mmCIF file of C-alpha atoms and ligand atoms in Angstrom:
data_model
loop_
_atom_site.group_PDB
_atom_site.id
_atom_site.type_symbol
_atom_site.label_atom_id
_atom_site.label_comp_id
_atom_site.label_asym_id
_atom_site.label_seq_id
_atom_site.Cartn_x
_atom_site.Cartn_y
_atom_site.Cartn_z
ATOM 1 C CA GLN A 1 3.300 -14.740 16.565
ATOM 2 C CA PHE A 2 5.148 -11.497 17.157
ATOM 3 C CA HIS A 3 7.366 -9.729 19.634
ATOM 4 C CA THR A 4 5.694 -7.759 22.425
ATOM 5 C CA ILE A 5 7.301 -4.464 23.311
ATOM 6 C CA LYS A 6 7.038 -2.852 26.743
ATOM 7 C CA TYR A 7 5.020 0.388 26.683
ATOM 8 C CA GLU A 8 7.626 2.115 28.850
ATOM 9 C CA ASP A 9 10.249 1.376 26.173
ATOM 10 C CA LEU A 10 8.319 3.542 23.695
ATOM 11 C CA LYS A 11 8.400 7.313 23.279
ATOM 12 C CA TRP A 12 5.848 9.292 21.216
ATOM 13 C CA ASP A 13 6.957 12.180 19.028
ATOM 14 C CA GLU A 14 4.860 14.085 16.501
ATOM 15 C CA SER A 15 1.597 12.819 15.032
ATOM 16 C CA LEU A 16 1.860 11.919 11.334
ATOM 17 C CA GLY A 17 -1.806 11.484 10.433
ATOM 18 C CA GLN A 18 -4.147 8.541 10.340
ATOM 19 C CA GLY A 19 -5.244 5.422 8.432
ATOM 20 C CA SER A 20 -8.543 3.489 8.747
ATOM 21 C CA PHE A 21 -9.347 3.370 12.502
ATOM 22 C CA THR A 22 -5.688 4.066 13.264
ATOM 23 C CA ARG A 23 -3.454 7.023 14.104
ATOM 24 C CA ILE A 24 0.245 7.157 13.293
ATOM 25 C CA PHE A 25 3.058 8.860 15.192
ATOM 26 C CA LYS A 26 6.784 9.177 14.843
ATOM 27 C CA GLY A 27 8.456 7.680 17.902
ATOM 28 C CA GLU A 28 11.374 5.865 19.468
ATOM 29 C CA LYS A 29 11.819 2.442 20.982
ATOM 30 C CA THR A 30 14.508 1.586 23.480
ATOM 31 C CA ASP A 31 16.123 -1.816 23.746
ATOM 32 C CA TYR A 32 18.743 -2.977 26.171
ATOM 33 C CA ARG A 33 21.107 -5.356 24.377
ATOM 34 C CA ASP A 34 24.390 -6.635 25.821
ATOM 35 C CA GLY A 35 24.094 -4.110 28.631
ATOM 36 C CA GLU A 36 23.817 -1.148 26.243
ATOM 37 C CA LYS A 37 20.846 1.118 25.672
ATOM 38 C CA HIS A 38 19.795 1.408 21.980
ATOM 39 C CA THR A 39 17.129 3.797 20.721
ATOM 40 C CA THR A 40 15.572 3.220 17.304
ATOM 41 C CA GLU A 41 13.390 5.622 15.332
ATOM 42 C CA VAL A 42 10.004 3.916 14.802
ATOM 43 C CA LEU A 43 6.516 4.510 13.434
ATOM 44 C CA LEU A 44 3.865 3.972 16.098
ATOM 45 C CA LYS A 45 0.523 2.876 14.626
ATOM 46 C CA GLU A 46 -2.222 3.123 17.240
ATOM 47 C CA LEU A 47 -5.629 1.485 16.960
ATOM 48 C CA ASP A 48 -8.380 4.013 17.755
ATOM 49 C CA PRO A 49 -9.711 3.155 21.242
ATOM 50 C CA ASP A 50 -13.300 3.334 19.907
ATOM 51 C CA HIS A 51 -12.418 0.551 17.444
ATOM 52 C CA LYS A 52 -10.679 -1.680 19.935
ATOM 53 C CA ASN A 53 -13.079 -4.471 18.917
ATOM 54 C CA CYS A 54 -10.846 -4.679 15.830
ATOM 55 C CA TRP A 55 -7.770 -5.399 17.914
ATOM 56 C CA GLU A 56 -7.522 -9.014 16.688
ATOM 57 C CA SER A 57 -7.538 -7.926 13.069
ATOM 58 C CA PHE A 58 -5.100 -5.122 13.915
ATOM 59 C CA PHE A 59 -2.659 -7.608 15.437
ATOM 60 C CA GLU A 60 -3.335 -10.147 12.696
ATOM 61 C CA ALA A 61 -1.954 -7.522 10.293
ATOM 62 C CA ALA A 62 1.096 -7.155 12.571
ATOM 63 C CA SER A 63 1.725 -10.891 12.742
ATOM 64 C CA PHE A 64 1.179 -11.114 8.972
ATOM 65 C CA MET A 65 4.095 -8.704 8.597
ATOM 66 C CA SER A 66 6.340 -10.371 11.169
ATOM 67 C CA GLN A 67 5.782 -13.922 9.844
ATOM 68 C CA ILE A 68 7.549 -13.238 6.561
ATOM 69 C CA SER A 69 10.380 -10.992 5.547
ATOM 70 C CA HIS A 70 11.167 -9.529 2.144
ATOM 71 C CA LYS A 71 13.164 -6.488 1.111
ATOM 72 C CA HIS A 72 9.989 -4.785 -0.159
ATOM 73 C CA LEU A 73 7.889 -5.655 2.908
ATOM 74 C CA LEU A 74 7.727 -3.213 5.809
ATOM 75 C CA HIS A 75 9.477 -4.512 8.946
ATOM 76 C CA VAL A 76 7.263 -4.695 12.045
ATOM 77 C CA TYR A 77 9.255 -4.778 15.326
ATOM 78 C CA GLY A 78 6.276 -5.935 17.369
ATOM 79 C CA VAL A 79 3.213 -4.793 19.273
ATOM 80 C CA SER A 80 2.536 -3.128 22.588
ATOM 81 C CA VAL A 81 -0.682 -3.198 24.642
ATOM 82 C CA HIS A 82 -1.218 -0.703 27.456
ATOM 83 C CA GLY A 83 -4.696 -0.265 28.900
ATOM 84 C CA ASP A 84 -7.000 0.347 25.949
ATOM 85 C CA LYS A 85 -4.073 1.281 23.710
ATOM 86 C CA ASN A 86 -3.083 -1.219 20.999
ATOM 87 C CA ILE A 87 0.130 -0.177 19.243
ATOM 88 C CA MET A 88 1.980 -1.661 16.277
ATOM 89 C CA VAL A 89 5.673 -0.696 16.226
ATOM 90 C CA GLN A 90 6.996 -0.425 12.663
ATOM 91 C CA GLU A 91 10.269 0.558 11.078
ATOM 92 C CA PHE A 92 10.187 4.290 10.333
ATOM 93 C CA VAL A 93 10.281 4.717 6.562
ATOM 94 C CA LYS A 94 12.034 7.988 5.684
ATOM 95 C CA HIS A 95 9.767 9.416 2.980
ATOM 96 C CA GLY A 96 6.368 8.150 4.132
ATOM 97 C CA ALA A 97 3.363 7.048 2.109
ATOM 98 C CA LEU A 98 3.629 7.041 -1.683
ATOM 99 C CA ASP A 99 0.196 8.605 -2.378
ATOM 100 C CA LEU A 100 1.295 11.865 -0.707
ATOM 101 C CA TYR A 101 4.730 11.715 -2.352
ATOM 102 C CA LEU A 102 3.150 11.285 -5.813
ATOM 103 C CA LYS A 103 0.921 14.321 -5.218
ATOM 104 C CA ARG A 104 3.914 16.394 -4.069
ATOM 105 C CA GLU A 105 6.487 15.388 -6.699
ATOM 106 C CA LYS A 106 5.014 16.488 -10.002
ATOM 107 C CA SER A 107 7.887 15.597 -12.333
ATOM 108 C CA LEU A 108 8.560 11.904 -11.699
ATOM 109 C CA SER A 109 9.762 10.173 -14.880
ATOM 110 C CA VAL A 110 8.107 7.196 -16.593
ATOM 111 C CA SER A 111 11.148 5.078 -15.669
ATOM 112 C CA TRP A 112 10.719 6.094 -11.987
ATOM 113 C CA LYS A 113 7.069 4.995 -12.120
ATOM 114 C CA LEU A 114 7.875 1.723 -13.913
ATOM 115 C CA ASN A 115 10.644 0.991 -11.427
ATOM 116 C CA VAL A 116 8.246 1.415 -8.486
ATOM 117 C CA ALA A 117 5.531 -0.641 -10.244
ATOM 118 C CA LYS A 118 8.071 -3.441 -10.782
ATOM 119 C CA GLN A 119 9.024 -3.462 -7.086
ATOM 120 C CA LEU A 120 5.351 -3.800 -6.162
ATOM 121 C CA ALA A 121 4.935 -6.630 -8.712
ATOM 122 C CA CYS A 122 7.919 -8.408 -7.160
ATOM 123 C CA VAL A 123 6.561 -8.320 -3.623
ATOM 124 C CA LEU A 124 3.124 -9.354 -4.935
ATOM 125 C CA ASN A 125 4.772 -12.331 -6.638
ATOM 126 C CA PHE A 126 6.561 -13.192 -3.382
ATOM 127 C CA LEU A 127 3.300 -13.034 -1.408
ATOM 128 C CA GLU A 128 1.551 -15.255 -3.986
ATOM 129 C CA GLU A 129 4.394 -17.790 -3.766
ATOM 130 C CA GLN A 130 3.934 -17.737 0.051
ATOM 131 C CA SER A 131 0.139 -18.134 -0.521
ATOM 132 C CA ILE A 132 -0.393 -14.921 1.392
ATOM 133 C CA ILE A 133 -3.067 -12.402 0.414
ATOM 134 C CA HIS A 134 -2.476 -8.760 1.366
ATOM 135 C CA GLY A 135 -5.946 -7.390 0.683
ATOM 136 C CA ASN A 136 -5.195 -3.676 0.703
ATOM 137 C CA ILE A 137 -2.757 -2.816 -2.071
ATOM 138 C CA CYS A 138 -2.858 0.930 -2.842
ATOM 139 C CA ALA A 139 -0.413 3.843 -3.108
ATOM 140 C CA LYS A 140 -1.268 4.889 0.480
ATOM 141 C CA ASN A 141 0.114 1.522 1.648
ATOM 142 C CA LEU A 142 3.361 1.856 -0.285
ATOM 143 C CA LEU A 143 6.168 3.543 1.633
ATOM 144 C CA LEU A 144 9.153 5.298 0.049
ATOM 145 C CA VAL A 145 12.390 4.179 1.713
ATOM 146 C CA ARG A 146 14.719 5.995 -0.673
ATOM 147 C CA GLU A 147 14.221 8.706 -3.250
ATOM 148 C CA GLU A 148 15.889 8.437 -6.617
ATOM 149 C CA ASP A 149 19.091 10.374 -7.211
ATOM 150 C CA PRO A 150 19.734 10.257 -10.975
ATOM 151 C CA SER A 151 23.128 12.012 -10.569
ATOM 152 C CA GLN A 152 24.290 9.049 -8.427
ATOM 153 C CA GLY A 153 22.351 6.472 -10.451
ATOM 154 C CA ILE A 154 20.216 5.757 -7.384
ATOM 155 C CA SER A 155 16.681 4.518 -8.062
ATOM 156 C CA PRO A 156 13.667 4.761 -5.722
ATOM 157 C CA PHE A 157 13.016 1.974 -3.176
ATOM 158 C CA ILE A 158 9.560 1.140 -1.785
ATOM 159 C CA LYS A 159 8.141 -1.178 0.858
ATOM 160 C CA LEU A 160 4.604 -2.540 1.129
ATOM 161 C CA SER A 161 2.946 -1.626 4.423
ATOM 162 C CA ASP A 162 0.696 -3.835 6.557
ATOM 163 C CA PRO A 163 -2.852 -4.302 5.191
ATOM 164 C CA GLY A 164 -4.424 -2.641 8.261
ATOM 165 C CA ILE A 165 -7.776 -3.765 9.649
ATOM 166 C CA ASN A 166 -9.209 -6.644 7.606
ATOM 167 C CA VAL A 167 -11.694 -5.295 5.088
ATOM 168 C CA ALA A 168 -14.325 -7.769 6.361
ATOM 169 C CA MET A 169 -14.241 -5.954 9.754
ATOM 170 C CA LEU A 170 -14.879 -2.560 8.188
ATOM 171 C CA GLY A 171 -18.335 -1.090 7.644
ATOM 172 C CA LYS A 172 -19.986 -1.035 4.228
ATOM 173 C CA ASP A 173 -19.219 2.693 3.902
ATOM 174 C CA VAL A 174 -15.482 2.186 4.412
ATOM 175 C CA ILE A 175 -15.565 -0.676 1.904
ATOM 176 C CA MET A 176 -17.325 1.621 -0.602
ATOM 177 C CA HIS A 177 -14.520 4.129 -0.251
ATOM 178 C CA ARG A 178 -12.067 1.428 -1.314
ATOM 179 C CA ILE A 179 -13.643 1.442 -4.804
ATOM 180 C CA PRO A 180 -11.824 1.131 -7.256
ATOM 181 C CA TRP A 181 -8.944 -0.500 -5.352
ATOM 182 C CA ILE A 182 -11.077 -3.306 -3.913
ATOM 183 C CA ALA A 183 -11.857 -6.076 -6.419
ATOM 184 C CA PRO A 184 -15.550 -6.125 -7.470
ATOM 185 C CA GLU A 185 -16.053 -9.707 -6.246
ATOM 186 C CA SER A 186 -14.723 -8.675 -2.803
ATOM 187 C CA LEU A 187 -17.440 -6.062 -2.395
ATOM 188 C CA ALA A 188 -19.989 -8.881 -2.086
ATOM 189 C CA ALA A 189 -17.667 -11.212 -0.148
ATOM 190 C CA PRO A 190 -15.024 -9.206 1.737
ATOM 191 C CA ASP A 191 -14.229 -12.210 3.898
ATOM 192 C CA ASN A 192 -12.934 -14.405 1.125
ATOM 193 C CA LEU A 193 -10.132 -12.516 -0.553
ATOM 194 C CA THR A 194 -8.033 -14.242 -3.213
ATOM 195 C CA HIS A 195 -4.712 -13.576 -4.909
ATOM 196 C CA GLU A 196 -6.765 -12.269 -7.837
ATOM 197 C CA CYS A 197 -8.077 -9.513 -5.552
ATOM 198 C CA ASP A 198 -4.510 -8.312 -4.993
ATOM 199 C CA LYS A 199 -4.000 -8.226 -8.773
ATOM 200 C CA TRP A 200 -7.061 -6.030 -9.265
ATOM 201 C CA SER A 201 -5.713 -3.660 -6.575
ATOM 202 C CA PHE A 202 -2.280 -3.759 -8.236
ATOM 203 C CA GLY A 203 -3.907 -2.479 -11.451
ATOM 204 C CA ALA A 204 -5.612 0.406 -9.616
ATOM 205 C CA THR A 205 -2.327 1.236 -7.818
ATOM 206 C CA VAL A 206 -0.332 1.325 -11.081
ATOM 207 C CA TRP A 207 -3.060 3.637 -12.450
ATOM 208 C CA GLU A 208 -2.520 5.874 -9.368
ATOM 209 C CA ILE A 209 1.258 5.879 -9.807
ATOM 210 C CA PHE A 210 0.973 6.966 -13.459
ATOM 211 C CA ASN A 211 -1.637 9.571 -12.541
ATOM 212 C CA ASN A 212 0.645 11.370 -10.092
ATOM 213 C CA GLY A 213 -1.325 10.211 -7.088
ATOM 214 C CA ASN A 214 -4.645 11.614 -8.266
ATOM 215 C CA PRO A 215 -6.947 9.003 -6.757
ATOM 216 C CA PRO A 216 -9.106 7.330 -9.403
ATOM 217 C CA LEU A 217 -12.782 8.409 -9.511
ATOM 218 C CA GLN A 218 -12.027 11.250 -7.087
ATOM 219 C CA GLY A 219 -13.715 14.529 -7.713
ATOM 220 C CA TRP A 220 -16.843 12.794 -8.882
ATOM 221 C CA SER A 221 -19.887 14.652 -7.705
ATOM 222 C CA LEU A 222 -20.935 14.471 -4.059
ATOM 223 C CA GLU A 223 -22.997 11.332 -4.187
ATOM 224 C CA GLU A 224 -19.811 9.657 -5.424
ATOM 225 C CA VAL A 225 -20.524 6.567 -3.308
ATOM 226 C CA LYS A 226 -23.593 5.777 -5.427
ATOM 227 C CA LEU A 227 -21.573 6.530 -8.578
ATOM 228 C CA LYS A 228 -18.781 4.295 -7.300
ATOM 229 C CA GLU A 229 -21.288 1.480 -6.798
ATOM 230 C CA LYS A 230 -22.558 2.065 -10.386
ATOM 231 C CA PHE A 231 -18.904 1.888 -11.541
ATOM 232 C CA TYR A 232 -18.864 -1.830 -10.678
ATOM 233 C CA GLU A 233 -22.480 -2.526 -11.633
ATOM 234 C CA ASN A 234 -21.799 -1.130 -15.126
ATOM 235 C CA LYS A 235 -18.432 -2.945 -15.287
ATOM 236 C CA GLN A 236 -16.699 0.353 -15.982
ATOM 237 C CA GLN A 237 -12.937 0.762 -16.346
ATOM 238 C CA LEU A 238 -10.663 3.596 -15.183
ATOM 239 C CA PRO A 239 -9.790 6.175 -17.870
ATOM 240 C CA PRO A 240 -7.198 4.379 -20.053
ATOM 241 C CA SER A 241 -3.650 5.651 -20.496
ATOM 242 C CA GLN A 242 -2.629 6.827 -23.980
ATOM 243 C CA TRP A 243 0.274 4.431 -23.608
ATOM 244 C CA THR A 244 -1.628 1.432 -24.912
ATOM 245 C CA GLU A 245 0.711 -1.237 -23.497
ATOM 246 C CA LEU A 246 0.299 0.307 -20.020
ATOM 247 C CA ALA A 247 -3.463 0.616 -20.488
ATOM 248 C CA ASP A 248 -3.553 -3.072 -21.557
ATOM 249 C CA LEU A 249 -1.701 -4.212 -18.418
ATOM 250 C CA ILE A 250 -3.949 -2.164 -16.109
ATOM 251 C CA GLY A 251 -7.000 -3.419 -18.010
ATOM 252 C CA GLN A 252 -5.915 -7.064 -17.654
ATOM 253 C CA CYS A 253 -5.356 -6.667 -13.894
ATOM 254 C CA MET A 254 -8.716 -4.931 -13.520
ATOM 255 C CA SER A 255 -10.684 -7.580 -15.416
ATOM 256 C CA TYR A 256 -14.128 -8.230 -13.948
ATOM 257 C CA ASP A 257 -13.509 -11.877 -14.832
ATOM 258 C CA LEU A 258 -10.916 -13.251 -12.377
ATOM 259 C CA ALA A 259 -9.674 -15.755 -14.955
ATOM 260 C CA PHE A 260 -8.498 -12.937 -17.207
ATOM 261 C CA ARG A 261 -6.251 -11.377 -14.560
ATOM 262 C CA PRO A 262 -2.589 -12.117 -15.402
ATOM 263 C CA SER A 263 -0.204 -14.179 -13.278
ATOM 264 C CA CYS A 264 2.450 -12.251 -11.355
ATOM 265 C CA ARG A 265 5.066 -13.607 -13.755
ATOM 266 C CA SER A 266 3.126 -12.220 -16.691
ATOM 267 C CA ILE A 267 2.757 -8.863 -14.906
ATOM 268 C CA ILE A 268 6.541 -8.701 -14.360
ATOM 269 C CA ARG A 269 7.203 -9.718 -17.990
ATOM 270 C CA GLN A 270 4.834 -7.026 -19.286
ATOM 271 C CA LEU A 271 6.409 -4.398 -16.997
ATOM 272 C CA ASN A 272 9.874 -5.370 -18.288
ATOM 273 C CA SER A 273 8.737 -4.873 -21.882
ATOM 274 C CA LEU A 274 7.230 -1.504 -20.881
ATOM 275 C CA VAL A 275 10.628 -0.532 -19.490
ATOM 276 C CA THR A 276 12.295 -1.196 -22.849
ATOM 277 C CA SER A 277 9.511 0.371 -24.940
ATOM 278 C CA GLY A 278 9.333 3.235 -22.396
ATOM 279 C CA ASN A 279 13.019 3.979 -22.961
ATOM 280 C CA ASN A 280 12.503 4.159 -26.713
ATOM 281 C CA VAL A 281 9.352 6.256 -26.563
ATOM 282 C CA SER A 282 9.951 9.985 -25.942
ATOM 283 C CA LEU A 283 7.504 9.786 -23.002
ATOM 284 C CA ASN A 284 10.316 9.256 -20.583
ATOM 285 C CA HIS A 285 11.313 12.832 -19.838
ATOM 286 C CA VAL A 286 7.774 14.151 -19.277
ATOM 287 C CA GLY A 287 6.312 11.189 -17.367
ATOM 288 C CA LYS A 288 2.947 12.024 -18.903
ATOM 289 C CA VAL A 289 1.039 9.037 -20.189
ATOM 290 C CA PHE A 290 -2.558 10.058 -19.481
HETATM 291 N N1 J9D B 301 6.154 13.988 6.527
HETATM 292 C C1 J9D B 301 6.330 12.840 6.717
HETATM 293 C C2 J9D B 301 6.511 11.439 6.958
HETATM 294 C C3 J9D B 301 5.429 10.650 7.372
HETATM 295 C C4 J9D B 301 5.608 9.285 7.613
HETATM 296 C C5 J9D B 301 6.892 8.724 7.449
HETATM 297 N N2 J9D B 301 7.164 7.384 7.689
HETATM 298 C C6 J9D B 301 6.297 6.325 7.735
HETATM 299 N N3 J9D B 301 6.769 5.116 8.137
HETATM 300 C C7 J9D B 301 5.898 4.055 8.204
HETATM 301 N N4 J9D B 301 6.338 2.842 8.627
HETATM 302 C C8 J9D B 301 4.548 4.208 7.855
HETATM 303 C C9 J9D B 301 4.142 5.482 7.440
HETATM 304 N N5 J9D B 301 2.825 5.745 7.056
HETATM 305 C C10 J9D B 301 2.406 6.907 6.478
HETATM 306 N N6 J9D B 301 1.085 6.821 6.271
HETATM 307 C C11 J9D B 301 0.653 5.639 6.749
HETATM 308 C C12 J9D B 301 -0.785 5.208 6.767
HETATM 309 C C13 J9D B 301 -1.104 4.397 5.526
HETATM 310 O O1 J9D B 301 -0.386 3.222 5.564
HETATM 311 C C14 J9D B 301 1.730 4.949 7.232
HETATM 312 N N7 J9D B 301 5.015 6.528 7.379
HETATM 313 C C15 J9D B 301 7.950 9.524 7.027
HETATM 314 C C16 J9D B 301 7.781 10.869 6.777
#
């Protein structure tokens, strides 16, 4: 399953915010290997004590991450249980969640965005080959390991985080807030996710990346939950990019008909052709495609 870590080998530093039913902290873990004491910087993800009934799903997410390894998958060191505290110990990723980074960095180039989208497509392809469904692909669950440094020819590097509590365990209201990342068919049946669901979410995440982290459908009027529900009932699409090839890819991924969603190989092929056409088009320097 996964490695258990002794509570006394963990140290909590500052709080870094929260996810669904979880809180995250910067921290340290201590191991004793060949008689030496090693401390490693970690991310401590704590399950809210008032949601400890979700502990199985919380640890399922941890074991999901420890079962397989891939360069674009977050490394999970293990879990620690102490009283009513359930803690997942993750590698500390230097630049944090991508949704906040996108909001902060206003002048990311089209090639930066395509590069990140390609990395996500690669790990999605890997998961599909391993017949593993993530179920919660979104910019908030992408972590930035390395920023780009054009002067050194260094490109950005991301990792996909754990999916968190299984969407089937969450209340209807939390599920509603996952519109438009959650595939329409999953709204009715959150307990039978498919690879096609991850492709829908991929489309919404690429839309986020090219919209500088502005969450889709945000800012709708207050009763946005009802509007969000209408969004699926009326088979609406997110506002299309002016870059038609990008809009086509996002539109294919976010098809209401599962059969129309492209294979991962097709997604990667289309992203590669966007890279070439992106270089030719003068969009590159401004990064504006919407
Ligand atoms: N300022 C700042 C700053 C904050 C965080 C990190 N590092 C880090 N490492 C991880 N393994 C996971 C996360 N993380 C962030 N948000 C979530 C919840 C949604 O998944 C998970 N952040 C680095 C810098």
